[in-house]
Amino acid sequence: APAAASVPERPVAALPVSALPEPFTGWLRSRGWALRPHQAALLEQARRQRSTLLIAPTGAGKTLAGFLPSLVELAADAVERGDESAGLHTLYVSPLKALAVDIERNLSAPVAEMGLPIAIETRTGDSSAAKKRRQRERPPQILLTTPEQIALLLSHADAAHLFRGLRRVVLDELHALAGSKRGDLLALGPARLRTL
């Protein structure tokens, strides 16, 4: 059963940044930020490999919370491996391609500032055929996309190869898809991913 991590109604003291490894600790401190309780809770649920639903208000750091487990894992993997050739680790699915593009920009900035060797890319209906082909051959570690693109990726004969190392799926703005045909399409994606 999924565990829910939500923001308490009353303000709760932020947790010490020391709960994170470097360079995350230094990056948060340089901005005067602390790890919020729901961010730490989501990180812990990810460590336990638990599915988690995060409900938090606008400006509460949901994007960082959603990607922090992946970034921490990928940073540790890069230190062990010394390269970026790990393949697809995290799949982010948004109902809007514009949101996927915004998330790429918002996520790429801290990754670059921390000097993390993590490749982040979008894949939407607007992506070129050459980019889509390359992403299937050499996927980024974090791929930001839409339900329709997931369906297309899963339809290829090499889907099992592409998704073989997938460790995390982040579904955003689920309320915009619930109860719709696109929501049904999205539900098929994770079901198929589990079989791969």
Backbone as numpy.savetxt, mean C-alpha at the origin, in Angstrom:
# Nx Ny Nz CAx CAy CAz Cx Cy Cz
-11.08 -13.32 11.16 -11.93 -12.13 11.16 -11.04 -10.90 11.16
-11.39 -9.90 10.36 -10.59 -8.69 10.32 -10.60 -7.96 11.65
-9.50 -7.40 12.00 -9.42 -6.56 13.20 -9.60 -5.12 12.76
-10.29 -4.34 13.53 -10.51 -2.95 13.17 -9.58 -2.06 13.99
-8.91 -1.15 13.33 -8.10 -0.15 14.00 -8.73 1.18 13.66
-9.26 1.85 14.62 -9.90 3.12 14.33 -9.40 4.18 15.30
-9.62 5.41 14.92 -9.19 6.52 15.76 -10.16 6.68 16.91
-9.68 6.68 18.15 -10.57 6.87 19.29 -11.26 8.22 19.21
-12.45 8.32 19.81 -13.19 9.58 19.77 -12.47 10.67 20.55
-11.86 10.31 21.66 -11.10 11.29 22.43 -9.65 11.24 22.00
-8.95 12.38 21.99 -7.55 12.37 21.59 -6.72 11.46 22.50
-5.83 10.72 21.90 -4.94 9.83 22.63 -3.52 10.29 22.33
-2.67 10.24 23.33 -1.28 10.67 23.13 -0.63 9.84 22.03
0.12 10.51 21.20 0.83 9.82 20.12 1.93 8.96 20.71
2.25 7.89 20.02 3.27 6.97 20.49 4.65 7.46 20.09
5.67 7.02 20.81 7.02 7.46 20.46 7.43 6.94 19.08
8.16 7.74 18.37 8.63 7.36 17.05 9.60 6.18 17.14
10.15 5.97 18.31 11.14 4.91 18.46 10.56 3.52 18.19
9.25 3.44 18.04 8.61 2.16 17.69 8.96 1.76 16.25
9.56 2.65 15.52 9.93 2.40 14.12 11.45 2.33 13.97
11.91 1.63 12.93 13.36 1.61 12.65 13.77 2.89 11.91
15.07 3.11 11.85 15.59 4.18 10.99 15.44 3.69 9.55
15.25 4.54 8.60 15.25 6.01 8.63 13.90 6.62 8.97
12.90 5.80 9.29 11.56 6.30 9.58 11.55 7.19 10.81
12.28 6.77 11.85 12.34 7.54 13.09 12.86 8.95 12.82
13.97 9.04 12.12 14.56 10.34 11.83 13.68 11.19 10.95
13.03 10.58 9.99 12.15 11.32 9.07 10.97 11.92 9.84
10.34 11.13 10.71 9.22 11.66 11.50 9.68 12.76 12.46
10.81 12.52 13.10 11.32 13.53 14.05 11.68 14.83 13.35
12.23 14.73 12.13 12.62 15.94 11.40 11.41 16.82 11.08
10.23 16.24 11.09 9.01 17.00 10.83 8.27 17.36 12.11
8.79 16.88 13.23 8.11 17.14 14.50 6.86 16.29 14.67
6.81 15.16 13.96 5.64 14.28 14.02 5.90 13.12 14.97
4.82 12.56 15.46 4.88 11.34 16.27 3.99 10.30 15.59
4.26 9.07 15.89 3.45 7.99 15.35 2.09 8.01 16.04
1.02 8.10 15.27 -0.32 8.15 15.84 -0.76 6.75 16.26
-1.64 6.66 17.25 -2.06 5.34 17.75 -2.59 4.42 16.65
-3.40 4.94 15.73 -3.94 4.06 14.69 -2.86 3.63 13.70
-1.82 4.45 13.52 -0.71 4.06 12.65 0.08 2.92 13.29
0.33 3.04 14.59 1.05 1.99 15.32 0.20 0.71 15.36
-1.11 0.86 15.55 -2.00 -0.31 15.60 -2.02 -1.03 14.26
-2.05 -0.28 13.18 -2.06 -0.90 11.86 -0.74 -1.60 11.58
0.35 -0.99 12.00 1.67 -1.60 11.84 1.74 -2.93 12.60
1.20 -2.95 13.80 1.19 -4.18 14.60 0.30 -5.25 13.98
-0.85 -4.85 13.47 -1.74 -5.82 12.82 -1.06 -6.41 11.58
-0.32 -5.60 10.85 0.41 -6.09 9.67 1.50 -7.07 10.08
2.19 -6.78 11.17 3.22 -7.69 11.67 2.62 -9.05 12.03
1.38 -9.03 12.49 0.68 -10.27 12.84 0.00 -10.90 11.62
0.14 -10.25 10.47 -0.48 -10.70 9.21 -1.99 -10.79 9.34
-2.57 -9.76 9.94 -4.02 -9.70 10.13 -4.62 -8.71 9.16
-5.75 -9.07 8.58 -6.51 -8.12 7.76 -7.07 -7.06 8.70
-7.01 -5.81 8.27 -7.39 -4.72 9.16 -8.18 -3.67 8.40
-9.22 -3.17 9.05 -10.01 -2.08 8.50 -9.64 -0.82 9.28
-9.19 0.20 8.57 -8.82 1.47 9.21 -9.88 2.51 8.87
-10.45 3.08 9.91 -11.42 4.17 9.75 -10.86 5.35 10.53
-10.59 6.43 9.83 -10.00 7.61 10.47 -10.45 8.85 9.70
-10.53 9.99 10.38 -10.95 11.22 9.70 -9.89 11.74 8.73
-10.32 12.64 7.89 -9.41 13.30 6.94 -8.29 13.98 7.72
-7.08 13.85 7.21 -5.93 14.49 7.84 -5.36 13.71 9.02
-5.82 12.49 9.23 -5.36 11.70 10.38 -4.16 10.81 10.04
-3.67 10.90 8.81 -2.50 10.10 8.44 -2.84 8.70 7.97
-3.99 8.55 7.30 -4.39 7.22 6.80 -3.43 6.69 5.74
-2.97 7.56 4.84 -2.07 7.09 3.78 -0.80 6.53 4.38
-0.20 7.26 5.30 1.02 6.76 5.95 0.72 5.48 6.71
-0.41 5.44 7.41 -0.78 4.24 8.16 -0.91 3.04 7.23
-1.57 3.24 6.09 -1.80 2.15 5.15 -0.54 1.61 4.51
0.43 2.48 4.28 1.64 2.06 3.59 2.84 1.84 4.51
2.76 2.27 5.74 3.89 2.14 6.67 4.36 0.68 6.82
3.45 -0.28 6.98 3.93 -1.67 7.08 4.71 -2.11 5.84
4.25 -1.74 4.67 4.95 -2.11 3.44 6.30 -1.42 3.35
6.33 -0.13 3.66 7.59 0.61 3.58 8.63 0.06 4.54
8.21 -0.27 5.76 9.14 -0.83 6.75 9.67 -2.17 6.27
8.79 -3.04 5.77 9.22 -4.35 5.26 10.14 -4.21 4.07
9.78 -3.35 3.13 10.59 -3.18 1.93 11.95 -2.58 2.25
12.00 -1.64 3.19 13.28 -1.05 3.59 14.17 -2.12 4.21
13.60 -2.97 5.06 14.39 -4.05 5.68 14.84 -5.06 4.63
13.96 -5.39 3.69 14.31 -6.32 2.61 15.44 -5.76 1.75
15.39 -4.45 1.47 16.42 -3.83 0.63 17.78 -3.88 1.30
17.81 -3.73 2.63 19.07 -3.80 3.36 19.64 -5.21 3.25
18.77 -6.21 3.39 19.22 -7.61 3.30 19.67 -7.97 1.90
18.93 -7.52 0.89 19.20 -7.88 -0.50 20.18 -6.95 -1.18
20.05 -5.65 -0.84 20.92 -4.67 -1.47 20.48 -4.25 -2.86
19.20 -4.53 -3.23 18.73 -4.11 -4.55 17.23 -3.87 -4.51
16.66 -3.56 -5.69 15.24 -3.28 -5.80 14.51 -4.38 -6.56
15.06 -5.56 -6.69 14.51 -6.58 -7.58 13.53 -7.53 -6.91
12.87 -7.08 -5.87 12.01 -7.98 -5.11 10.70 -8.32 -5.81
10.28 -7.55 -6.78 9.00 -7.78 -7.42 7.88 -7.09 -6.67
6.67 -7.40 -7.07 5.49 -6.75 -6.51 5.27 -7.20 -5.07
5.25 -6.24 -4.17 5.06 -6.48 -2.74 3.68 -6.01 -2.30
3.30 -4.80 -2.71 2.06 -4.18 -2.25 1.23 -3.70 -3.43
-0.03 -4.04 -3.38 -0.98 -3.64 -4.41 -1.98 -2.71 -3.76
-2.08 -1.49 -4.27 -3.02 -0.49 -3.77 -4.12 -0.35 -4.82
-5.38 -0.43 -4.37 -6.50 -0.34 -5.29 -7.40 0.81 -4.87
-7.65 1.71 -5.83 -8.47 2.89 -5.60 -9.61 2.90 -6.62
-10.77 3.44 -6.24 -11.85 3.55 -7.21 -11.59 4.62 -8.27
-10.65 5.52 -8.00 -10.37 6.62 -8.92 -8.91 6.63 -9.34
-8.67 6.73 -10.64 -7.28 6.78 -11.10 -6.59 8.06 -10.61
-7.34 9.16 -10.49 -6.74 10.41 -10.00 -6.25 10.24 -8.56
-6.98 9.47 -7.77 -6.55 9.22 -6.39 -5.28 8.39 -6.37
-5.18 7.41 -7.25 -3.96 6.60 -7.32 -2.76 7.48 -7.68
-2.96 8.42 -8.58 -1.88 9.34 -8.96 -1.49 10.23 -7.78
-2.49 10.72 -7.04 -2.21 11.55 -5.86 -1.45 10.76 -4.80
-1.86 9.52 -4.59 -1.19 8.68 -3.60 0.25 8.43 -4.02
0.48 8.21 -5.32 1.85 8.01 -5.79 2.71 9.23 -5.45
2.20 10.41 -5.70 2.95 11.63 -5.41 3.18 11.76 -3.90
2.13 11.53 -3.10 2.23 11.68 -1.65 3.13 10.63 -1.01
3.21 9.46 -1.61 4.04 8.39 -1.08 5.48 8.49 -1.58
5.65 8.93 -2.81 7.00 9.03 -3.38 7.86 10.07 -2.67
7.24 11.14 -2.20 8.02 12.19 -1.53 8.73 11.67 -0.28
8.04 11.06 0.69 8.77 10.57 1.86 9.75 9.44 1.52
9.41 8.61 0.54 10.32 7.52 0.14 11.63 8.13 -0.37
11.51 9.17 -1.20 12.71 9.85 -1.72 13.46 10.56 -0.60
12.73 11.23 0.29 13.38 11.96 1.39 14.14 11.02 2.33
13.64 9.81 2.50 14.33 8.84 3.36 15.38 8.06 2.60
15.44 8.24 1.28 16.42 7.53 0.47 16.14 6.03 0.37
14.87 5.66 0.41 14.52 4.25 0.34 14.52 3.77 -1.10
15.14 2.64 -1.38 15.17 2.11 -2.75 13.89 1.33 -3.07
12.77 2.05 -3.11 11.46 1.43 -3.33 10.83 2.04 -4.57
10.46 1.19 -5.51 9.82 1.64 -6.74 8.30 1.68 -6.54
7.72 2.83 -6.86 6.27 3.04 -6.73 5.76 3.54 -8.08
4.72 2.89 -8.60 4.17 3.30 -9.90 2.66 3.16 -9.90
2.03 3.92 -10.80 0.60 3.78 -11.03 0.38 2.97 -12.30
-0.79 2.36 -12.37 -1.23 1.65 -13.57 -2.72 1.92 -13.70
-3.07 2.72 -14.69 -4.48 3.05 -14.93 -4.76 2.87 -16.42
-5.97 3.16 -16.80 -6.33 3.11 -18.21 -5.53 4.10 -19.04
-4.97 5.13 -18.40 -4.18 6.14 -19.11 -2.71 5.74 -19.27
-2.28 4.69 -18.61 -0.88 4.26 -18.72 -0.61 3.74 -20.13
0.59 3.99 -20.61 0.95 3.54 -21.96 1.06 2.03 -22.01
0.90 1.48 -23.21 1.02 0.03 -23.42 2.43 -0.44 -23.05
3.43 0.38 -23.35 4.81 0.02 -23.04 5.02 -0.05 -21.52
4.46 0.91 -20.79 4.60 0.91 -19.33 3.89 -0.30 -18.73
2.70 -0.61 -19.24 1.96 -1.76 -18.72 2.71 -3.06 -18.99
3.29 -3.18 -20.16 4.06 -4.38 -20.51 5.27 -4.52 -19.58
6.00 -3.41 -19.39 7.17 -3.43 -18.51 6.78 -3.76 -17.07
5.64 -3.24 -16.60 5.20 -3.52 -15.24 4.90 -5.00 -15.03
4.46 -5.67 -16.07 4.23 -7.11 -15.95 5.54 -7.87 -15.94
6.53 -7.37 -16.69 7.83 -8.04 -16.75 8.69 -7.71 -15.54
8.71 -6.44 -15.16 9.51 -5.97 -14.03 8.65 -5.04 -13.17
7.81 -5.63 -12.34 6.87 -4.80 -11.57 7.57 -3.97 -10.50
6.98 -2.82 -10.18 7.49 -2.05 -9.05 7.14 -2.79 -7.76
7.74 -2.39 -6.66 7.38 -3.03 -5.39 5.99 -2.62 -4.93
5.61 -1.38 -5.25 4.28 -0.89 -4.88 3.59 -0.44 -6.17
2.45 -1.05 -6.46 1.68 -0.72 -7.65 0.34 -0.16 -7.23
0.02 1.04 -7.72 -1.21 1.75 -7.39 -2.12 1.68 -8.61
-3.33 1.14 -8.43 -4.16 0.88 -9.60 -5.64 0.92 -9.27
-6.47 0.45 -10.21 -7.93 0.46 -10.09 -8.47 -0.97 -10.20
-9.73 -1.19 -9.80 -10.29 -2.54 -9.91 -10.23 -3.11 -11.33
-10.46 -2.27 -12.32 -10.44 -2.74 -13.71 -9.06 -3.22 -14.12
-8.02 -2.53 -13.69 -6.66 -2.95 -14.03 -6.27 -4.23 -13.32
-6.78 -4.43 -12.09 -6.52 -5.69 -11.39 -7.13 -6.84 -12.19
-8.36 -6.64 -12.65 -9.03 -7.68 -13.44 -8.23 -7.99 -14.70
-7.71 -6.96 -15.35 -6.90 -7.18 -16.56 -5.60 -7.91 -16.24
-4.92 -7.50 -15.18 -3.67 -8.16 -14.80 -3.90 -9.63 -14.46
-5.00 -9.91 -13.78 -5.30 -11.30 -13.41 -5.71 -12.16 -14.60
-6.09 -11.52 -15.70 -6.50 -12.29 -16.88 -5.32 -12.79 -17.70
-4.13 -12.27 -17.46 -2.94 -12.67 -18.23 -2.43 -14.04 -17.77
-1.85 -14.75 -18.70 -1.31 -16.09 -18.39 -0.19 -16.02 -17.36
0.52 -14.89 -17.30 1.64 -14.77 -16.37 1.23 -14.16 -15.02
-0.06 -14.14 -14.70 -0.54 -13.53 -13.45 0.10 -14.19 -12.23
0.22 -15.50 -12.24 0.81 -16.19 -11.08 2.24 -15.73 -10.86
2.96 -15.50 -11.94 4.35 -15.02 -11.83 4.37 -13.59 -11.29
3.50 -12.73 -11.81 3.47 -11.34 -11.39 3.15 -11.20 -9.91
2.18 -11.97 -9.44 1.71 -11.82 -8.06 2.34 -12.79 -7.08
3.36 -13.52 -7.48 3.94 -14.56 -6.63 4.49 -14.04 -5.30
5.01 -12.82 -5.28 5.59 -12.28 -4.06 4.70 -11.27 -3.35
3.46 -11.12 -3.80 2.56 -10.12 -3.21 2.33 -10.43 -1.74
2.56 -9.42 -0.91 2.41 -9.62 0.53 1.33 -8.74 1.15
0.92 -7.70 0.43 -0.07 -6.80 1.03 -0.95 -6.18 -0.05
-2.24 -6.05 0.29 -3.20 -5.38 -0.57 -3.85 -4.27 0.25
-3.83 -3.06 -0.29 -4.45 -1.91 0.38 -5.64 -1.48 -0.48
-6.83 -1.56 0.09 -8.05 -1.16 -0.61 -8.49 0.17 -0.02
-8.61 1.18 -0.86 -8.92 2.53 -0.41 -10.32 2.92 -0.86
-10.95 3.78 -0.05 -12.26 4.34 -0.38 -13.29 3.26 -0.71
-13.33 2.21 0.10 -14.23 1.10 -0.15 -15.70 1.51 -0.20
-16.05 2.55 0.56 -17.45 2.99 0.56 -17.90 3.44 -0.83
-16.97 3.90 -1.66 -17.32 4.35 -3.01 -17.60 3.17 -3.95
-17.17 1.98 -3.56 -17.36 0.80 -4.41 -18.42 -0.16 -3.88
-18.68 -0.10 -2.59 -19.60 -1.06 -1.97 -20.97 -1.00 -2.65
-21.50 -2.18 -2.91 -22.84 -2.25 -3.48 -22.94 -1.90 -4.95
-21.80 -1.82 -5.63 -21.82 -1.48 -7.07 -21.18 -2.61 -7.87
-21.34 -2.55 -9.19 -20.71 -3.56 -10.06 -19.18 -3.48 -9.95
-18.67 -2.29 -9.79 -17.21 -2.15 -9.62 -16.77 -2.78 -8.31
-17.60 -2.70 -7.29 -17.31 -3.36 -6.02 -17.29 -4.87 -6.18
-18.23 -5.39 -6.98 -18.25 -6.83 -7.25 -16.99 -7.23 -8.00
-16.60 -6.41 -8.97 -15.37 -6.68 -9.73 -14.17 -6.68 -8.79
-14.13 -5.70 -7.90 -13.03 -5.62 -6.95 -13.00 -6.84 -6.04
-14.16 -7.33 -5.60 -14.21 -8.49 -4.72 -13.63 -9.73 -5.39
-13.76 -9.83 -6.70 -13.22 -10.97 -7.43 -11.69 -10.96 -7.42
-11.10 -9.77 -7.45 -9.64 -9.65 -7.49 -8.94 -10.32 -6.32
-9.25 -9.90 -5.08 -8.60 -10.55 -3.92 -8.90 -12.05 -3.84
-10.09 -12.44 -4.25 -10.40 -13.88 -4.23 -9.46 -14.64 -5.17
-9.23 -14.10 -6.35 -8.32 -14.72 -7.30 -6.87 -14.65 -6.80
-6.50 -13.52 -6.19 -5.14 -13.38 -5.67 -4.86 -14.43 -4.60
-5.85 -14.74 -3.78 -5.64 -15.78 -2.75 -5.30 -17.13 -3.38
-5.92 -17.43 -4.52 -5.64 -18.72 -5.16 -4.25 -18.75 -5.79
-3.70 -17.59 -6.11 -2.36 -17.53 -6.70 -1.30 -17.58 -5.61
